[in-house]
Tab-separated table of C-alpha atoms in Angstrom:
chain	number	residue	atom	x	y	z
A	1	MET	CA	239.235	189.312	-102.878
A	2	PHE	CA	240.550	190.871	-99.628
A	3	VAL	CA	237.293	193.374	-98.035
A	4	SER	CA	238.393	196.691	-97.020
A	5	SER	CA	237.894	198.570	-93.788
A	6	SER	CA	234.503	199.951	-93.456
A	7	TYR	CA	233.394	196.123	-94.862
A	8	CYS	CA	234.117	194.599	-91.701
A	9	GLN	CA	233.019	197.894	-89.853
A	10	SER	CA	229.657	197.601	-90.885
A	11	ALA	CA	229.946	194.820	-90.476
A	12	LEU	CA	229.610	194.842	-86.953
A	13	ALA	CA	226.526	196.385	-87.011
A	14	ARG	CA	224.736	193.262	-89.334
A	15	ARG	CA	226.555	190.964	-86.958
A	16	PHE	CA	224.486	192.843	-83.664
A	17	TRP	CA	221.010	192.849	-85.907
A	18	SER	CA	221.205	189.726	-87.408
A	19	LYS	CA	221.818	188.158	-83.295
A	20	PHE	CA	218.286	190.236	-82.773
A	21	VAL	CA	216.742	189.077	-85.785
A	22	LEU	CA	218.071	185.015	-84.933
A	23	PHE	CA	217.079	184.792	-81.505
A	24	SER	CA	213.103	187.177	-82.310
A	25	SER	CA	212.583	185.041	-85.639
A	26	LEU	CA	213.516	181.077	-82.817
A	27	ALA	CA	210.996	183.495	-79.815
A	28	LEU	CA	207.967	183.142	-82.084
A	29	ALA	CA	208.409	180.871	-84.089
A	30	HIS	CA	208.600	182.395	-87.629
A	31	VAL	CA	208.801	185.478	-89.485
A	32	ALA	CA	208.409	187.247	-92.167
A	33	THR	CA	210.531	186.998	-95.848
A	34	ALA	CA	210.866	190.676	-96.252
A	35	SER	CA	209.652	190.369	-99.946
A	36	SER	CA	206.075	189.162	-98.870
A	37	THR	CA	202.875	191.874	-98.924
A	38	GLY	CA	199.519	191.002	-97.184
A	39	GLN	CA	197.954	190.232	-94.336
A	40	PRO	CA	200.049	187.148	-92.526
A	41	LEU	CA	197.940	183.929	-93.375
A	42	ASP	CA	196.968	182.650	-89.341
A	43	PHE	CA	197.030	178.927	-89.229
A	44	ARG	CA	193.240	178.810	-88.248
A	45	GLU	CA	192.361	181.176	-91.557
A	46	ALA	CA	194.332	178.055	-93.901
A	47	ILE	CA	192.801	175.272	-92.852
A	48	ALA	CA	189.533	177.424	-93.242
A	49	ARG	CA	190.045	179.280	-96.509
A	50	ALA	CA	191.880	175.490	-97.518
A	51	GLU	CA	188.485	173.619	-96.476
A	52	LEU	CA	186.011	175.998	-97.763
A	53	ASP	CA	187.723	175.484	-101.301
A	54	ALA	CA	189.094	171.922	-101.105
A	55	PRO	CA	187.862	170.146	-104.826
A	56	GLY	CA	187.863	166.731	-102.082
A	57	VAL	CA	185.437	168.207	-99.287
A	58	THR	CA	183.124	169.600	-102.142
A	59	ALA	CA	183.092	166.585	-104.154
A	60	ARG	CA	182.549	164.991	-100.469
A	61	ALA	CA	179.317	167.510	-99.470
A	62	ALA	CA	177.677	165.822	-102.275
A	63	ALA	CA	177.884	162.485	-102.237
A	64	VAL	CA	176.066	163.124	-98.929
A	65	SER	CA	173.451	165.608	-100.539
A	66	ALA	CA	172.659	163.380	-102.580
A	67	ALA	CA	172.631	160.007	-100.188
A	68	SER	CA	169.962	161.936	-97.978
A	69	ALA	CA	168.739	162.531	-100.800
A	70	ARG	CA	167.679	159.200	-101.171
A	71	VAL	CA	166.801	157.775	-98.003
A	72	GLY	CA	162.804	159.369	-98.286
A	73	PRO	CA	162.620	156.952	-101.352
A	74	ALA	CA	163.959	154.428	-99.783
A	75	GLY	CA	161.092	153.260	-98.023
A	76	GLU	CA	158.256	154.711	-100.066
A	77	LEU	CA	156.033	152.361	-101.921
A	78	PRO	CA	156.909	151.916	-106.101
A	79	ASP	CA	155.009	153.732	-108.141
A	80	PRO	CA	151.995	152.285	-109.937
A	81	GLU	CA	151.460	151.194	-113.496
A	82	LEU	CA	149.387	151.718	-115.598
A	83	LEU	CA	148.015	148.674	-118.037
A	84	VAL	CA	146.310	149.796	-121.224
A	85	GLY	CA	145.218	146.342	-124.183
A	86	ILE	CA	143.328	144.739	-125.452
A	87	ASP	CA	142.229	141.091	-124.338
A	88	ASN	CA	140.881	138.092	-126.769
A	89	LEU	CA	141.120	139.686	-130.552
A	90	PRO	CA	140.408	137.708	-133.303
A	91	VAL	CA	143.290	136.332	-135.393
A	92	THR	CA	141.439	134.269	-137.562
A	93	GLY	CA	138.241	134.002	-139.655
A	94	SER	CA	135.579	137.165	-140.322
A	95	ASP	CA	136.155	138.863	-137.767
A	96	ALA	CA	139.899	138.404	-137.821
A	97	PHE	CA	141.391	141.817	-135.942
A	98	GLU	CA	137.893	143.270	-135.765
A	99	TRP	CA	138.122	144.656	-132.273
A	100	ASN	CA	134.419	145.941	-131.738
A	101	ARG	CA	132.257	141.930	-132.898
A	102	ASP	CA	133.846	139.845	-131.500
A	103	PHE	CA	132.204	139.729	-127.920
A	104	MET	CA	135.182	138.719	-125.971
A	105	THR	CA	136.752	141.008	-126.932
A	106	MET	CA	137.664	143.669	-124.010
A	107	ARG	CA	139.221	147.220	-124.867
A	108	LYS	CA	141.077	147.376	-121.274
A	109	ILE	CA	142.348	149.577	-119.103
A	110	GLY	CA	143.462	149.819	-115.563
A	111	VAL	CA	146.170	150.029	-112.848
A	112	MET	CA	148.466	147.788	-111.446
A	113	GLN	CA	150.382	148.215	-106.977
A	114	ALA	CA	153.287	146.383	-106.672
A	115	LEU	CA	152.699	146.173	-102.451
A	116	PRO	CA	156.544	144.915	-100.397
A	117	ARG	CA	156.217	144.099	-97.789
A	118	ARG	CA	157.027	146.733	-94.965
A	119	GLU	CA	158.975	145.236	-93.137
A	120	LYS	CA	161.730	145.478	-96.726
A	121	ARG	CA	160.516	148.912	-97.229
A	122	ALA	CA	162.183	149.010	-93.472
A	123	LEU	CA	164.809	147.260	-94.676
A	124	ARG	CA	165.837	150.096	-97.913
A	125	ARG	CA	165.419	152.511	-96.015
A	126	GLU	CA	167.467	152.001	-93.689
A	127	ARG	CA	170.511	150.530	-95.727
A	128	ALA	CA	169.773	153.819	-97.544
A	129	GLU	CA	170.396	155.628	-94.262
A	130	ALA	CA	173.773	153.567	-93.990
A	131	ASP	CA	174.669	155.003	-97.094
A	132	SER	CA	173.705	158.283	-96.267
A	133	ALA	CA	176.744	157.950	-92.940
A	134	LYS	CA	178.842	156.604	-94.399
A	135	GLU	CA	178.699	159.844	-97.172
A	136	ARG	CA	179.025	161.825	-93.928
A	137	ALA	CA	181.727	159.404	-92.222
A	138	LEU	CA	183.840	159.967	-95.971
A	139	LEU	CA	183.097	163.574	-95.748
A	140	LEU	CA	184.757	163.607	-92.225
A	141	THR	CA	187.466	161.386	-92.651
A	142	THR	CA	187.923	164.213	-95.804
A	143	GLN	CA	187.718	167.179	-93.806
A	144	LEU	CA	190.471	165.788	-91.312
A	145	SER	CA	192.833	164.668	-94.309
A	146	THR	CA	192.534	168.439	-95.417
A	147	ARG	CA	193.302	169.904	-92.691
A	148	GLU	CA	196.415	167.264	-91.974
A	149	SER	CA	198.058	168.494	-95.626
A	150	VAL	CA	197.035	172.085	-95.057
A	151	ALA	CA	198.776	172.563	-91.746
A	152	ARG	CA	201.877	170.412	-93.033
A	153	ALA	CA	202.102	172.666	-95.847
A	154	TRP	CA	201.749	175.355	-94.096
A	155	THR	CA	204.530	173.692	-90.837
A	156	THR	CA	206.529	173.596	-94.343
A	157	VAL	CA	205.760	177.010	-95.319
A	158	ALA	CA	206.710	178.424	-91.801
A	159	ASN	CA	209.694	176.580	-91.323
A	160	ALA	CA	211.105	177.168	-95.001
A	161	GLU	CA	211.508	180.546	-93.965
A	162	ARG	CA	212.807	179.663	-89.967
A	163	ARG	CA	215.177	178.107	-91.724
A	164	LEU	CA	216.159	181.192	-93.677
A	165	VAL	CA	216.232	183.264	-91.040
A	166	LEU	CA	219.141	181.469	-89.118
A	167	GLY	CA	220.647	180.987	-92.846
A	168	LEU	CA	220.711	184.875	-92.499
A	169	SER	CA	221.925	185.675	-89.246
A	170	MET	CA	224.763	184.153	-89.939
A	171	ARG	CA	226.466	185.914	-92.228
A	172	ALA	CA	227.377	188.466	-89.924
A	173	GLN	CA	229.487	185.724	-88.040
A	174	ALA	CA	231.373	184.853	-91.862
A	175	ASP	CA	231.811	188.554	-92.145
A	176	ALA	CA	233.511	188.908	-89.383
A	177	MET	CA	235.276	185.388	-89.797
A	178	VAL	CA	236.799	187.044	-93.082
A	179	CYS	CA	237.806	190.587	-91.556
A	180	ALA	CA	239.123	188.283	-89.546
A	181	ALA	CA	241.667	186.852	-91.858
A	182	THR	CA	242.366	190.202	-93.892
A	183	ALA	CA	243.091	191.805	-90.076
A	184	ALA	CA	245.300	188.875	-89.237
A	185	ILE	CA	247.326	189.364	-92.841
A	186	SER	CA	247.304	192.701	-92.258
A	187	ALA	CA	249.539	192.134	-89.286
A	188	GLY	CA	251.947	189.451	-90.820
A	189	ARG	CA	250.452	187.146	-88.687
A	190	GLY	CA	247.855	185.296	-91.888
A	191	SER	CA	248.603	183.527	-94.864
A	192	THR	CA	246.824	183.996	-97.823
A	193	ALA	CA	245.346	181.067	-97.735
A	194	ASP	CA	243.340	181.906	-94.561
A	195	ALA	CA	241.692	184.395	-95.788
A	196	ILE	CA	240.735	183.060	-99.405
A	197	ALA	CA	239.542	179.468	-96.644
A	198	ALA	CA	237.100	182.638	-94.879
A	199	GLN	CA	236.131	183.990	-98.412
A	200	GLN	CA	235.282	180.696	-99.740
A	201	ALA	CA	233.498	179.895	-96.221
A	202	ARG	CA	231.663	183.232	-96.756
A	203	VAL	CA	230.577	181.927	-100.616
A	204	ALA	CA	229.277	178.527	-99.383
A	205	LEU	CA	227.648	180.694	-97.357
A	206	GLU	CA	225.531	182.354	-100.231
A	207	ASP	CA	225.040	179.365	-102.382
A	208	ARG	CA	223.797	176.854	-98.741
A	209	ILE	CA	221.081	180.482	-98.402
A	210	ALA	CA	220.189	180.252	-101.785
A	211	ALA	CA	219.505	177.025	-102.038
A	212	ILE	CA	217.260	177.135	-98.784
A	213	GLN	CA	215.279	180.637	-100.619
A	214	LEU	CA	214.772	177.045	-103.064
A	215	ALA	CA	213.291	175.057	-101.329
A	216	ARG	CA	210.829	177.916	-99.581
A	217	ASP	CA	209.927	178.517	-102.861
A	218	ARG	CA	209.036	175.211	-103.255
A	219	ALA	CA	207.298	174.879	-100.581
A	220	ARG	CA	204.856	178.114	-100.945
A	221	ILE	CA	204.080	176.346	-104.783
A	222	ALA	CA	202.996	173.086	-103.578
A	223	LEU	CA	200.879	174.891	-100.116
A	224	ALA	CA	199.598	177.157	-104.042
A	225	ARG	CA	197.578	173.373	-104.103
A	226	TRP	CA	195.286	174.269	-101.437
A	227	LEU	CA	195.940	177.771	-101.668
A	228	PRO	CA	195.607	178.889	-104.372
A	229	ASN	CA	195.028	182.784	-104.380
A	230	ASP	CA	197.032	182.820	-100.474
A	231	ALA	CA	199.883	180.783	-100.595
A	232	GLU	CA	202.375	184.098	-101.490
A	233	ARG	CA	200.807	185.899	-98.341
A	234	PRO	CA	203.707	186.119	-95.224
A	235	ILE	CA	203.318	183.307	-92.416
A	236	GLY	CA	201.790	184.324	-89.601
A	237	LYS	CA	202.416	182.697	-85.545
A	238	SER	CA	202.825	179.380	-85.681
A	239	PRO	CA	199.927	177.149	-83.420
A	240	ASN	CA	201.788	175.440	-79.994
A	241	TRP	CA	203.142	172.570	-81.419
A	242	ARG	CA	204.272	171.067	-77.649
A	243	GLU	CA	200.437	170.876	-77.208
A	244	VAL	CA	199.274	167.737	-78.784
A	245	PRO	CA	195.364	165.743	-77.125
A	246	VAL	CA	197.813	161.590	-77.213
A	247	GLY	CA	197.333	159.845	-74.634
A	248	GLY	CA	195.032	156.295	-74.378
A	249	LEU	CA	196.081	154.822	-78.173
A	250	SER	CA	195.936	152.028	-77.587
A	251	ASP	CA	191.515	152.275	-76.167
A	252	PRO	CA	190.506	150.152	-79.242
A	253	ASP	CA	187.323	152.677	-78.653
A	254	ARG	CA	189.519	155.274	-78.825
A	255	ILE	CA	191.684	154.043	-82.502
A	256	ALA	CA	188.133	152.889	-83.616
A	257	ALA	CA	186.803	157.041	-83.984
A	258	HIS	CA	190.145	157.313	-86.013
A	259	ARG	CA	189.392	159.023	-89.043
A	260	GLU	CA	190.478	156.401	-91.619
A	261	LEU	CA	188.148	154.192	-89.303
A	262	HIS	CA	185.312	156.305	-88.934
A	263	ALA	CA	183.517	154.668	-92.369
A	264	TYR	CA	183.057	151.569	-91.155
A	265	GLU	CA	180.674	151.304	-88.394
A	266	ALA	CA	177.995	152.754	-90.890
A	267	ILE	CA	179.368	150.724	-93.680
A	268	ALA	CA	179.293	147.213	-92.132
A	269	ARG	CA	175.145	148.706	-91.081
A	270	ALA	CA	174.950	148.702	-94.294
A	271	ALA	CA	176.357	144.901	-94.701
A	272	ARG	CA	174.536	143.872	-92.274
A	273	THR	CA	171.047	145.549	-93.798
A	274	ASP	CA	172.138	143.702	-97.312
A	275	ILE	CA	172.221	140.793	-94.783
A	276	ALA	CA	168.169	141.251	-93.789
A	277	LEU	CA	166.975	142.759	-96.697
A	278	ALA	CA	168.928	138.577	-98.322
A	279	ARG	CA	167.073	136.249	-96.110
A	280	ALA	CA	163.728	139.263	-96.607
A	281	GLU	CA	163.742	137.505	-99.966
A	282	LYS	CA	162.248	134.565	-98.565
A	283	ARG	CA	159.171	135.306	-98.075
A	284	SER	CA	156.809	136.974	-100.856
A	285	ASP	CA	155.793	140.108	-101.623
A	286	TRP	CA	152.674	140.353	-103.707
A	287	SER	CA	150.124	143.166	-105.705
A	288	VAL	CA	146.929	144.357	-106.870
A	289	GLU	CA	145.781	144.689	-110.129
A	290	LEU	CA	142.870	146.732	-111.063
A	291	ALA	CA	140.926	146.905	-114.861
A	292	TYR	CA	138.851	148.106	-116.595
A	293	ALA	CA	137.055	146.088	-120.320
A	294	ASP	CA	135.157	147.504	-122.746
A	295	ARG	CA	133.761	145.085	-124.576
A	296	GLY	CA	130.976	147.004	-127.382
A	297	PRO	CA	127.891	149.088	-127.995
A	298	HIS	CA	125.414	146.787	-127.352
A	299	LEU	CA	127.745	144.079	-124.777
A	300	SER	CA	129.137	144.972	-120.499
A	301	SER	CA	130.887	146.116	-119.975
A	302	MET	CA	133.698	144.224	-116.847
A	303	LEU	CA	135.600	145.819	-114.224
A	304	SER	CA	138.241	142.889	-112.829
A	305	VAL	CA	140.334	142.452	-109.818
A	306	GLN	CA	143.452	140.424	-109.657
A	307	PHE	CA	146.311	139.633	-107.238
A	308	ARG	CA	149.731	138.518	-107.200
A	309	VAL	CA	151.536	136.679	-104.971
A	310	GLY	CA	155.348	136.086	-105.468
A	311	LEU	CA	156.109	132.352	-104.653
A	312	PRO	CA	160.349	131.579	-103.849
A	313	LEU	CA	160.447	128.345	-104.150
A	314	PHE	CA	164.209	127.680	-104.764
A	315	ALA	CA	165.465	130.072	-102.757
A	316	ALA	CA	168.168	126.745	-101.716
A	317	SER	CA	169.497	128.208	-105.517
A	318	ARG	CA	168.460	131.795	-104.929
A	319	GLN	CA	168.485	133.343	-101.580
A	320	ASP	CA	170.901	131.511	-99.916
A	321	PRO	CA	173.309	132.168	-101.984
A	322	LEU	CA	172.985	135.169	-101.801
A	323	ILE	CA	172.586	135.141	-98.289
A	324	ALA	CA	175.733	133.748	-98.216
A	325	ALA	CA	177.324	135.941	-100.466
A	326	ASN	CA	176.820	139.245	-98.246
A	327	GLU	CA	177.325	137.306	-95.133
A	328	ALA	CA	181.118	136.868	-97.091
A	329	VAL	CA	181.541	140.893	-96.921
A	330	LEU	CA	180.320	141.392	-93.742
A	331	LEU	CA	183.220	139.798	-92.526
A	332	GLN	CA	185.696	141.043	-95.345
A	333	ILE	CA	183.962	144.224	-94.039
A	334	GLU	CA	185.695	143.319	-90.394
A	335	SER	CA	188.305	141.927	-90.707
A	336	GLU	CA	189.068	145.180	-92.745
A	337	ARG	CA	188.526	147.451	-90.036
A	338	GLU	CA	190.702	145.099	-87.732
A	339	ALA	CA	193.369	145.351	-89.848
A	340	ALA	CA	193.336	149.019	-90.023
A	341	ALA	CA	192.335	149.985	-86.550
A	342	ARG	CA	195.667	148.070	-86.353
A	343	GLU	CA	197.136	149.996	-89.192
A	344	HIS	CA	196.575	153.281	-87.448
A	345	ARG	CA	196.994	151.856	-83.951
A	346	ALA	CA	200.581	151.094	-85.330
A	347	GLU	CA	201.524	154.780	-86.499
A	348	LEU	CA	199.994	156.767	-83.953
A	349	VAL	CA	201.965	155.219	-81.414
A	350	GLN	CA	204.924	156.209	-83.369
A	351	MET	CA	203.762	159.746	-84.392
A	352	GLU	CA	203.552	159.891	-80.910
A	353	ALA	CA	206.514	158.613	-79.938
A	354	ILE	CA	208.184	160.910	-82.539
A	355	TRP	CA	206.863	163.605	-81.245
A	356	ARG	CA	207.376	163.355	-77.587
A	357	ALA	CA	211.404	162.476	-79.500
A	358	SER	CA	211.610	165.447	-81.143
A	359	VAL	CA	209.535	167.906	-78.327
A	360	ASP	CA	212.561	166.922	-76.047
A	361	ARG	CA	215.087	168.081	-79.412
A	362	ALA	CA	213.288	171.490	-80.015
A	363	ASP	CA	213.693	172.190	-76.433
A	364	ARG	CA	217.188	171.156	-76.540
A	365	TYR	CA	219.029	172.750	-79.168
A	366	GLU	CA	216.787	176.387	-78.589
A	367	GLN	CA	218.454	176.043	-74.842
A	368	GLN	CA	221.802	175.120	-75.738
A	369	LEU	CA	223.200	173.175	-78.745
A	370	LEU	CA	222.530	177.071	-81.245
A	371	PRO	CA	224.027	179.851	-78.080
A	372	LEU	CA	226.504	176.635	-77.417
A	373	GLY	CA	227.110	177.002	-80.917
A	374	ASP	CA	227.369	180.413	-80.826
A	375	GLU	CA	229.594	180.632	-78.409
A	376	ARG	CA	232.120	178.205	-79.507
A	377	ILE	CA	232.391	180.860	-82.624
A	378	GLU	CA	233.121	183.802	-80.671
A	379	ALA	CA	235.396	181.445	-79.203
A	380	ALA	CA	238.120	180.395	-81.544
A	381	LEU	CA	237.252	184.247	-83.507
A	382	ALA	CA	238.736	185.590	-80.546
A	383	SER	CA	241.311	183.707	-79.847
A	384	TYR	CA	242.004	183.609	-83.903
A	385	ARG	CA	241.749	187.181	-83.361
A	386	GLY	CA	244.350	187.519	-80.650
A	387	GLY	CA	247.033	185.333	-82.432
A	388	SER	CA	246.913	182.217	-80.097
A	389	GLY	CA	244.082	180.621	-82.364
A	390	ALA	CA	244.054	179.145	-85.785
A	391	LEU	CA	242.160	179.915	-89.057
A	392	GLN	CA	240.828	176.253	-88.946
A	393	ASP	CA	239.194	176.174	-85.953
A	394	VAL	CA	236.975	179.678	-86.858
A	395	LEU	CA	235.714	177.513	-89.760
A	396	THR	CA	235.422	174.684	-88.314
A	397	ALA	CA	232.644	175.829	-85.305
A	398	PHE	CA	231.344	177.511	-88.301
A	399	ASP	CA	230.448	174.707	-90.494
A	400	ALA	CA	229.084	173.806	-86.750
A	401	ALA	CA	227.093	176.318	-86.074
A	402	ILE	CA	225.316	175.968	-89.825
A	403	GLU	CA	224.309	172.305	-90.037
A	404	GLN	CA	223.198	173.078	-86.184
A	405	ARG	CA	220.737	175.600	-87.933
A	406	LEU	CA	219.935	173.441	-89.894
A	407	ALA	CA	219.647	169.814	-87.462
A	408	TYR	CA	216.901	172.452	-85.572
A	409	ILE	CA	215.111	172.780	-88.483
A	410	ASP	CA	214.313	169.095	-89.731
A	411	VAL	CA	213.444	168.956	-85.855
A	412	MET	CA	210.918	171.017	-86.421
A	413	ASP	CA	209.795	169.515	-89.865
A	414	SER	CA	209.439	166.828	-87.940
A	415	LEU	CA	207.879	168.409	-84.386
A	416	GLY	CA	205.586	169.791	-87.167
A	417	GLU	CA	204.638	166.966	-88.954
A	418	SER	CA	203.702	164.800	-86.034
A	419	TRP	CA	201.579	167.886	-84.211
A	420	ALA	CA	199.602	167.792	-87.243
A	421	ALA	CA	199.784	163.950	-88.067
A	422	LEU	CA	198.334	163.482	-83.584
A	423	ARG	CA	196.202	166.464	-84.222
A	424	PHE	CA	193.432	165.716	-86.796
A	425	ALA	CA	193.634	162.028	-86.535
A	426	PHE	CA	190.287	162.644	-84.374
A	427	PRO	CA	187.196	164.523	-84.779
A	428	GLU	CA	187.136	167.110	-82.747
A	429	GLY	CA	186.479	165.505	-78.876
A	430	ASN	CA	187.547	162.665	-79.145
């Protein structure tokens, strides 16, 4: 049940190296696990690789290509139509179904071309351009959303590794506590219950480390969704989460550039074009038909030209309702955009508040709380070794130090997540 003196001597060396690893990890923001292999996965590299391989981004890029390809044909004239047929074929009498006996029967071949108004063709092209702009905006939205998701996943792994380092750094202090309890028994000052309590605290620490390792493994599995071939690589240095371009979040023009609002202008433009197209349907289109007719061996052939003009005479029951419907769609889009702008403005202001608070709290933990927690353990352990303190004070200080380390990583989680949300809410340069 109790530890040997050689174990306690080696614990002093482990304690020194544990301190070294702890402060190195806080300075560097993250260290890789010993089991990981390969080159460190840099944050920017993770973003670039994930975006390059993300199926959602690939799908949106294909949609952009498709929408862009539709722009040119949208403003062109319709294809001409070939006309082939027989006019004035007898169906009764002795010449029934004879195509070359009656002088009025003609075999006809020709071509017909619809000629929509130039205004309509221009509006159809503009509508296709609006669809293309919408797809480009949605591609940008997907890219930024992917970057944020990868940043969150990468940050979760980084902090899980950091949490593991902080947990492992407590082993030396747990060993020192066990050794102190064993030495107290040898000196006739301690009790068996104290030694058991110290051993329990040591085992409980190992259980917490096992839970931290499980959380780290789950975080890497989540990262593998975005980086299936790189999720097991060591995590490189974290970006500076204390710097992010924020400010001006109450400015409507800045909020309008939010990635989730980026496509609304193109969607509204398409709706306005639909209104213009519906109104243009009140003005007539026309078509022309040119045909050649053969009437038989002893009869002259014929050439005919026809013009057709649409007659939008019932606009009140046809075009006007469509105009009203498209105007309602535009109102819906503008209202949805305003609702989304208010929602995202509130989210960003809240996220900025979380980020600022997390920066302050992380500094407080690194500069005050974590060092003070270690000093408390040192002081309680020294008092216990000297016979003037109780082991319960050491256990209390030890548990508090563990909780402080876990709380610190929770703060770092909030810092990284809020940083990613603010960093990738807007396109570059906005």
